[in-house]
Amino acid sequence: MKYLQGQPHALPGHRATLADYAARHFLFAVEGGVATVTLNRPERKNPLTFDSYAELRDLFRALAQADDVKAVVIAGAGDDFCSGGDVHEIIGPLTRLDMPGLLAFTRMTGDVVKALRACPQPVIAAIDGICAGAGAMLALASDIRLGTERSRTAFLFTRVGLAGCDMGACALLPRVIGQGRAAELLYTGRSMSGAEGERWGFFNALHAPETVLDAARALAGNLARGPTFAHGMTKKMLQQEWNMGVDEAIEAEAQAQAICMATNDFHRAYHAFVAKQKPAFEGD
């Protein structure tokens, strides 16, 4: 991994900690088991670059081995979430690449979504202001999205002469808001307002701009204090079952639940219930 190589502190069994990881192309902090990734170019509405794409991909891959991170929050600095790929640092150079170079780039951006979805931690996006292009895909790939009334989400690939099928949009967006609504947004590239996004199920809830990040961190903290091994299993099954029939899914869930029943967290929950206490989950 280009940016993370040698930086996480290795633990037995190839586990790692990320609390001391020094991000290069965004802000990163871990507190109380919650990692916060903050896209930090507010003067440009937090656009992504070749380097930030690559570092995000590597970070989310590393999270699969991070013992000290139980939930993740993604946010943008200032009044916006992310305006997508930087016009000058990405779009311009792409017009000069050959086909192998273009394919390498589009595969890398798709790998960011794959890594985000594959990490076992629940990922919560705190979305204020502009959430466009690749930024909208980071939000869409997250497990939970909190927005504001002034959120403006746009899958604006067609605005620059591209198809609306970037980074998994045609697979993910219809599953979140429905086929017809997704088709409209992907064909037109128009902005979806915060209220519209909540009504359509894109946003789980709306908050005031000054409280949306705190709300995301509070939710992430609650999840981090829960049975995190089981949360990872829930995330995995939510994704795997898209490609299963109902009978196959029921069998897969039987196997997943049996695995969770063998964890110490399950036993802790039972003994705490008997003692009329709140269980202290440890993720094992």
Tab-separated table of C-alpha atoms in Angstrom:
chain	number	residue	atom	x	y	z
A	1	MET	CA	0.000	0.000	0.000
A	2	LYS	CA	1.624	3.193	-1.177
A	3	TYR	CA	0.787	5.527	1.700
A	4	LEU	CA	0.249	3.157	4.610
A	5	GLN	CA	3.219	0.858	4.171
A	6	GLY	CA	5.065	0.560	7.477
A	7	GLN	CA	2.910	3.108	9.292
A	8	PRO	CA	0.266	1.103	11.200
A	9	HIS	CA	1.565	-0.562	14.341
A	10	ALA	CA	1.467	-4.306	13.684
A	11	LEU	CA	-0.103	-6.641	16.227
A	12	PRO	CA	0.027	-10.452	16.429
A	13	GLY	CA	-2.064	-12.147	13.741
A	14	HIS	CA	-1.386	-9.350	11.246
A	15	ARG	CA	-3.641	-6.930	13.139
A	16	ALA	CA	-2.747	-3.251	13.233
A	17	THR	CA	-3.572	0.027	14.921
A	18	LEU	CA	-4.214	3.251	13.037
A	19	ALA	CA	-4.428	5.821	15.850
A	20	ASP	CA	-0.991	7.197	14.979
A	21	TYR	CA	-1.447	7.129	11.216
A	22	ALA	CA	-0.450	10.476	9.685
A	23	ALA	CA	-2.592	11.056	6.605
A	24	ARG	CA	-1.028	13.049	3.782
A	25	HIS	CA	-3.965	14.131	1.657
A	26	PHE	CA	-6.802	14.523	4.179
A	27	LEU	CA	-7.209	14.696	7.951
A	28	PHE	CA	-7.441	11.506	9.993
A	29	ALA	CA	-8.047	11.017	13.717
A	30	VAL	CA	-9.135	8.151	15.978
A	31	GLU	CA	-10.967	8.767	19.253
A	32	GLY	CA	-12.997	6.310	21.296
A	33	GLY	CA	-12.834	3.696	18.565
A	34	VAL	CA	-14.192	6.124	15.947
A	35	ALA	CA	-11.988	7.167	13.032
A	36	THR	CA	-12.847	10.467	11.345
A	37	VAL	CA	-11.706	11.057	7.771
A	38	THR	CA	-11.985	14.733	6.840
A	39	LEU	CA	-11.485	15.839	3.249
A	40	ASN	CA	-9.572	19.047	3.835
A	41	ARG	CA	-9.503	21.461	0.898
A	42	PRO	CA	-12.427	23.708	1.896
A	43	GLU	CA	-11.346	26.568	-0.363
A	44	ARG	CA	-12.126	24.281	-3.343
A	45	LYS	CA	-15.074	22.439	-1.751
A	46	ASN	CA	-12.808	19.480	-0.856
A	47	PRO	CA	-12.119	17.970	-4.294
A	48	LEU	CA	-10.263	14.687	-4.708
A	49	THR	CA	-6.910	14.280	-6.447
A	50	PHE	CA	-5.018	11.282	-7.825
A	51	ASP	CA	-3.128	11.112	-4.529
A	52	SER	CA	-6.162	11.401	-2.243
A	53	TYR	CA	-7.975	8.684	-4.212
A	54	ALA	CA	-5.004	6.363	-3.752
A	55	GLU	CA	-4.610	7.164	-0.069
A	56	LEU	CA	-8.318	6.653	0.634
A	57	ARG	CA	-8.160	3.270	-1.111
A	58	ASP	CA	-5.144	2.231	0.956
A	59	LEU	CA	-6.624	3.507	4.214
A	60	PHE	CA	-9.893	1.608	3.819
A	61	ARG	CA	-7.971	-1.527	2.940
A	62	ALA	CA	-5.884	-1.086	6.107
A	63	LEU	CA	-9.031	-0.643	8.213
A	64	ALA	CA	-9.813	-4.315	7.655
A	65	GLN	CA	-6.879	-5.061	9.994
A	66	ALA	CA	-7.272	-2.149	12.428
A	67	ASP	CA	-8.092	-3.291	15.939
A	68	ASP	CA	-8.479	0.228	17.327
A	69	VAL	CA	-11.113	1.443	14.833
A	70	LYS	CA	-14.672	0.236	15.384
A	71	ALA	CA	-16.585	2.755	13.230
A	72	VAL	CA	-15.708	5.423	10.660
A	73	VAL	CA	-17.039	8.893	9.899
A	74	ILE	CA	-16.340	10.646	6.576
A	75	ALA	CA	-16.826	14.418	6.420
A	76	GLY	CA	-15.650	17.490	4.578
A	77	ALA	CA	-13.969	20.539	6.047
A	78	GLY	CA	-15.883	23.813	5.980
A	79	ASP	CA	-19.352	24.049	4.482
A	80	ASP	CA	-19.131	21.270	1.892
A	81	PHE	CA	-18.606	17.504	1.752
A	82	CYS	CA	-16.793	16.944	-1.562
A	83	SER	CA	-17.069	18.475	-5.029
A	84	GLY	CA	-15.718	15.357	-6.773
A	85	GLY	CA	-12.556	15.027	-8.823
A	86	ASP	CA	-10.478	18.211	-9.013
A	87	VAL	CA	-11.066	19.794	-12.423
A	88	HIS	CA	-7.504	21.036	-12.799
A	89	GLU	CA	-5.628	18.182	-11.094
A	90	ILE	CA	-7.681	15.264	-12.467
A	91	ILE	CA	-10.065	16.189	-15.283
A	92	GLY	CA	-7.474	18.119	-17.269
A	93	PRO	CA	-4.756	15.436	-17.074
A	94	LEU	CA	-7.301	12.716	-17.980
A	95	THR	CA	-7.838	14.347	-21.383
A	96	ARG	CA	-4.189	13.623	-22.152
A	97	LEU	CA	-4.052	9.967	-21.066
A	98	ASP	CA	-4.161	6.968	-23.403
A	99	MET	CA	-6.709	4.189	-22.956
A	100	PRO	CA	-4.557	2.009	-20.632
A	101	GLY	CA	-3.930	5.050	-18.455
A	102	LEU	CA	-7.614	5.956	-18.361
A	103	LEU	CA	-8.586	2.403	-17.432
A	104	ALA	CA	-5.969	2.336	-14.667
A	105	PHE	CA	-7.505	5.525	-13.255
A	106	THR	CA	-11.128	4.383	-13.414
A	107	ARG	CA	-10.198	1.073	-11.811
A	108	MET	CA	-8.409	2.908	-9.012
A	109	THR	CA	-11.443	5.085	-8.274
A	110	GLY	CA	-13.634	1.993	-8.247
A	111	ASP	CA	-11.207	0.377	-5.825
A	112	VAL	CA	-11.921	3.193	-3.346
A	113	VAL	CA	-15.592	2.178	-3.293
A	114	LYS	CA	-14.693	-1.521	-3.089
A	115	ALA	CA	-12.354	-0.916	-0.142
A	116	LEU	CA	-14.890	1.283	1.669
A	117	ARG	CA	-17.593	-1.333	1.292
A	118	ALA	CA	-15.255	-4.210	2.223
A	119	CYS	CA	-13.911	-2.780	5.481
A	120	PRO	CA	-15.780	-4.362	8.411
A	121	GLN	CA	-16.466	-1.093	10.229
A	122	PRO	CA	-19.753	0.748	9.691
A	123	VAL	CA	-19.042	3.913	7.709
A	124	ILE	CA	-21.160	7.028	8.332
A	125	ALA	CA	-21.022	9.997	5.969
A	126	ALA	CA	-21.712	13.463	7.422
A	127	ILE	CA	-22.803	15.464	4.379
A	128	ASP	CA	-23.218	19.218	4.301
A	129	GLY	CA	-23.282	21.453	1.262
A	130	ILE	CA	-21.890	20.171	-2.042
A	131	CYS	CA	-21.696	16.389	-2.467
A	132	ALA	CA	-20.952	15.799	-6.123
A	133	GLY	CA	-19.413	13.322	-8.545
A	134	ALA	CA	-16.886	11.104	-6.786
A	135	GLY	CA	-17.910	12.766	-3.513
A	136	ALA	CA	-21.463	11.558	-4.067
A	137	MET	CA	-20.053	8.071	-4.623
A	138	LEU	CA	-18.145	8.167	-1.317
A	139	ALA	CA	-21.423	9.088	0.350
A	140	LEU	CA	-23.398	6.450	-1.545
A	141	ALA	CA	-20.895	3.710	-0.671
A	142	SER	CA	-21.132	4.564	3.032
A	143	ASP	CA	-23.429	2.500	5.226
A	144	ILE	CA	-25.325	5.449	6.711
A	145	ARG	CA	-25.692	9.027	5.460
A	146	LEU	CA	-26.602	12.066	7.555
A	147	GLY	CA	-27.316	15.277	5.664
A	148	THR	CA	-28.495	18.851	6.094
A	149	GLU	CA	-31.212	20.926	4.473
A	150	ARG	CA	-28.550	22.632	2.371
A	151	SER	CA	-26.968	19.381	1.151
A	152	ARG	CA	-26.791	19.223	-2.640
A	153	THR	CA	-25.996	15.753	-3.989
A	154	ALA	CA	-25.283	15.357	-7.695
A	155	PHE	CA	-24.053	12.452	-9.790
A	156	LEU	CA	-22.936	14.912	-12.427
A	157	PHE	CA	-20.883	12.655	-14.684
A	158	THR	CA	-23.078	13.414	-17.709
A	159	ARG	CA	-22.341	17.118	-17.229
A	160	VAL	CA	-18.771	16.423	-18.374
A	161	GLY	CA	-19.743	14.072	-21.196
A	162	LEU	CA	-19.405	10.823	-19.258
A	163	ALA	CA	-21.829	8.003	-18.509
A	164	GLY	CA	-23.613	7.942	-15.170
A	165	CYS	CA	-22.135	4.536	-14.389
A	166	ASP	CA	-19.030	5.734	-12.531
A	167	MET	CA	-17.586	3.918	-9.482
A	168	GLY	CA	-20.595	1.617	-9.123
A	169	ALA	CA	-23.324	4.267	-9.308
A	170	CYS	CA	-25.647	2.189	-11.493
A	171	ALA	CA	-25.463	-0.719	-9.064
A	172	LEU	CA	-25.637	1.159	-5.767
A	173	LEU	CA	-27.969	4.118	-6.340
A	174	PRO	CA	-31.041	2.143	-7.554
A	175	ARG	CA	-30.786	-0.065	-4.469
A	176	VAL	CA	-30.843	2.979	-2.198
A	177	ILE	CA	-33.467	5.225	-3.810
A	178	GLY	CA	-35.112	3.058	-6.494
A	179	GLN	CA	-34.550	2.514	-10.210
A	180	GLY	CA	-36.611	5.386	-11.605
A	181	ARG	CA	-35.246	8.012	-9.228
A	182	ALA	CA	-31.698	6.787	-9.771
A	183	ALA	CA	-32.156	6.887	-13.543
A	184	GLU	CA	-33.325	10.498	-13.399
A	185	LEU	CA	-30.366	11.636	-11.310
A	186	LEU	CA	-27.825	9.694	-13.379
A	187	TYR	CA	-29.190	10.860	-16.742
A	188	THR	CA	-29.663	14.520	-15.827
A	189	GLY	CA	-26.839	15.091	-13.357
A	190	ARG	CA	-29.105	17.449	-11.418
A	191	SER	CA	-28.707	18.132	-7.700
A	192	MET	CA	-30.830	16.326	-5.137
A	193	SER	CA	-31.734	18.572	-2.214
A	194	GLY	CA	-31.365	17.521	1.389
A	195	ALA	CA	-35.121	17.257	1.921
A	196	GLU	CA	-35.550	15.291	-1.294
A	197	GLY	CA	-32.665	13.002	-0.328
A	198	GLU	CA	-34.223	12.260	3.039
A	199	ARG	CA	-37.638	11.639	1.481
A	200	TRP	CA	-36.126	9.241	-1.061
A	201	GLY	CA	-34.082	7.340	1.527
A	202	PHE	CA	-30.646	8.587	0.493
A	203	PHE	CA	-30.253	10.347	3.835
A	204	ASN	CA	-31.106	8.515	7.032
A	205	ALA	CA	-31.743	11.852	8.737
A	206	LEU	CA	-31.159	15.580	8.365
A	207	HIS	CA	-29.411	17.743	10.944
A	208	ALA	CA	-28.429	21.380	11.269
A	209	PRO	CA	-25.142	22.148	9.487
A	210	GLU	CA	-23.439	22.903	12.786
A	211	THR	CA	-24.495	19.583	14.354
A	212	VAL	CA	-24.357	17.027	11.513
A	213	LEU	CA	-20.754	15.990	12.209
A	214	ASP	CA	-21.427	15.650	15.938
A	215	ALA	CA	-24.504	13.554	15.144
A	216	ALA	CA	-22.439	11.291	12.887
A	217	ARG	CA	-19.755	10.887	15.542
A	218	ALA	CA	-22.353	10.164	18.228
A	219	LEU	CA	-23.936	7.469	16.061
A	220	ALA	CA	-20.510	6.049	15.222
A	221	GLY	CA	-19.656	6.038	18.935
A	222	ASN	CA	-22.794	4.078	19.757
A	223	LEU	CA	-21.902	1.527	17.087
A	224	ALA	CA	-18.293	1.376	18.298
A	225	ARG	CA	-19.504	0.456	21.779
A	226	GLY	CA	-21.670	-2.347	20.381
A	227	PRO	CA	-20.812	-5.890	19.258
A	228	THR	CA	-18.363	-4.850	16.553
A	229	PHE	CA	-17.627	-8.371	15.284
A	230	ALA	CA	-21.363	-8.789	14.740
A	231	HIS	CA	-21.575	-5.358	13.055
A	232	GLY	CA	-18.915	-6.516	10.608
A	233	MET	CA	-20.952	-9.619	9.897
A	234	THR	CA	-24.085	-7.506	9.331
A	235	LYS	CA	-22.214	-5.310	6.849
A	236	LYS	CA	-20.865	-8.319	4.994
A	237	MET	CA	-24.280	-9.951	4.726
A	238	LEU	CA	-25.983	-6.735	3.636
A	239	GLN	CA	-23.682	-6.727	0.626
A	240	GLN	CA	-23.406	-10.446	-0.132
A	241	GLU	CA	-27.145	-11.018	-0.115
A	242	TRP	CA	-27.686	-8.709	-3.088
A	243	ASN	CA	-26.576	-11.613	-5.252
A	244	MET	CA	-28.537	-14.350	-3.459
A	245	GLY	CA	-32.001	-15.799	-3.705
A	246	VAL	CA	-34.105	-15.695	-0.549
A	247	ASP	CA	-33.481	-19.348	0.377
A	248	GLU	CA	-29.738	-18.917	-0.170
A	249	ALA	CA	-29.763	-15.746	1.920
A	250	ILE	CA	-31.592	-17.455	4.784
A	251	GLU	CA	-28.964	-20.212	4.815
A	252	ALA	CA	-26.129	-17.673	4.684
A	253	GLU	CA	-27.650	-15.804	7.622
A	254	ALA	CA	-28.030	-19.047	9.571
A	255	GLN	CA	-24.309	-19.647	9.161
A	256	ALA	CA	-23.419	-16.036	9.994
A	257	GLN	CA	-25.565	-16.009	13.111
A	258	ALA	CA	-24.156	-19.323	14.303
A	259	ILE	CA	-20.666	-17.824	14.038
A	260	CYS	CA	-21.781	-14.798	16.090
A	261	MET	CA	-23.305	-17.100	18.716
A	262	ALA	CA	-19.820	-18.517	19.312
A	263	THR	CA	-18.387	-15.092	20.211
A	264	ASN	CA	-17.627	-13.872	23.700
A	265	ASP	CA	-19.815	-10.823	23.069
A	266	PHE	CA	-22.865	-13.066	22.729
A	267	HIS	CA	-22.081	-14.737	26.047
A	268	ARG	CA	-21.417	-11.378	27.698
A	269	ALA	CA	-24.796	-10.118	26.539
A	270	TYR	CA	-26.563	-13.129	28.033
A	271	HIS	CA	-24.824	-12.891	31.404
A	272	ALA	CA	-25.405	-9.136	31.542
A	273	PHE	CA	-29.098	-9.670	30.816
A	274	VAL	CA	-29.365	-12.230	33.623
A	275	ALA	CA	-27.613	-9.819	35.998
A	276	LYS	CA	-29.807	-6.921	34.830
A	277	GLN	CA	-26.707	-5.063	33.615
A	278	LYS	CA	-25.680	-3.419	30.363
A	279	PRO	CA	-23.258	-5.618	28.400
A	280	ALA	CA	-19.741	-4.361	27.738
A	281	PHE	CA	-18.938	-5.554	24.236
A	282	GLU	CA	-15.303	-6.114	23.253
A	283	GLY	CA	-15.642	-7.243	19.645
A	284	ASP	CA	-14.473	-10.823	20.209
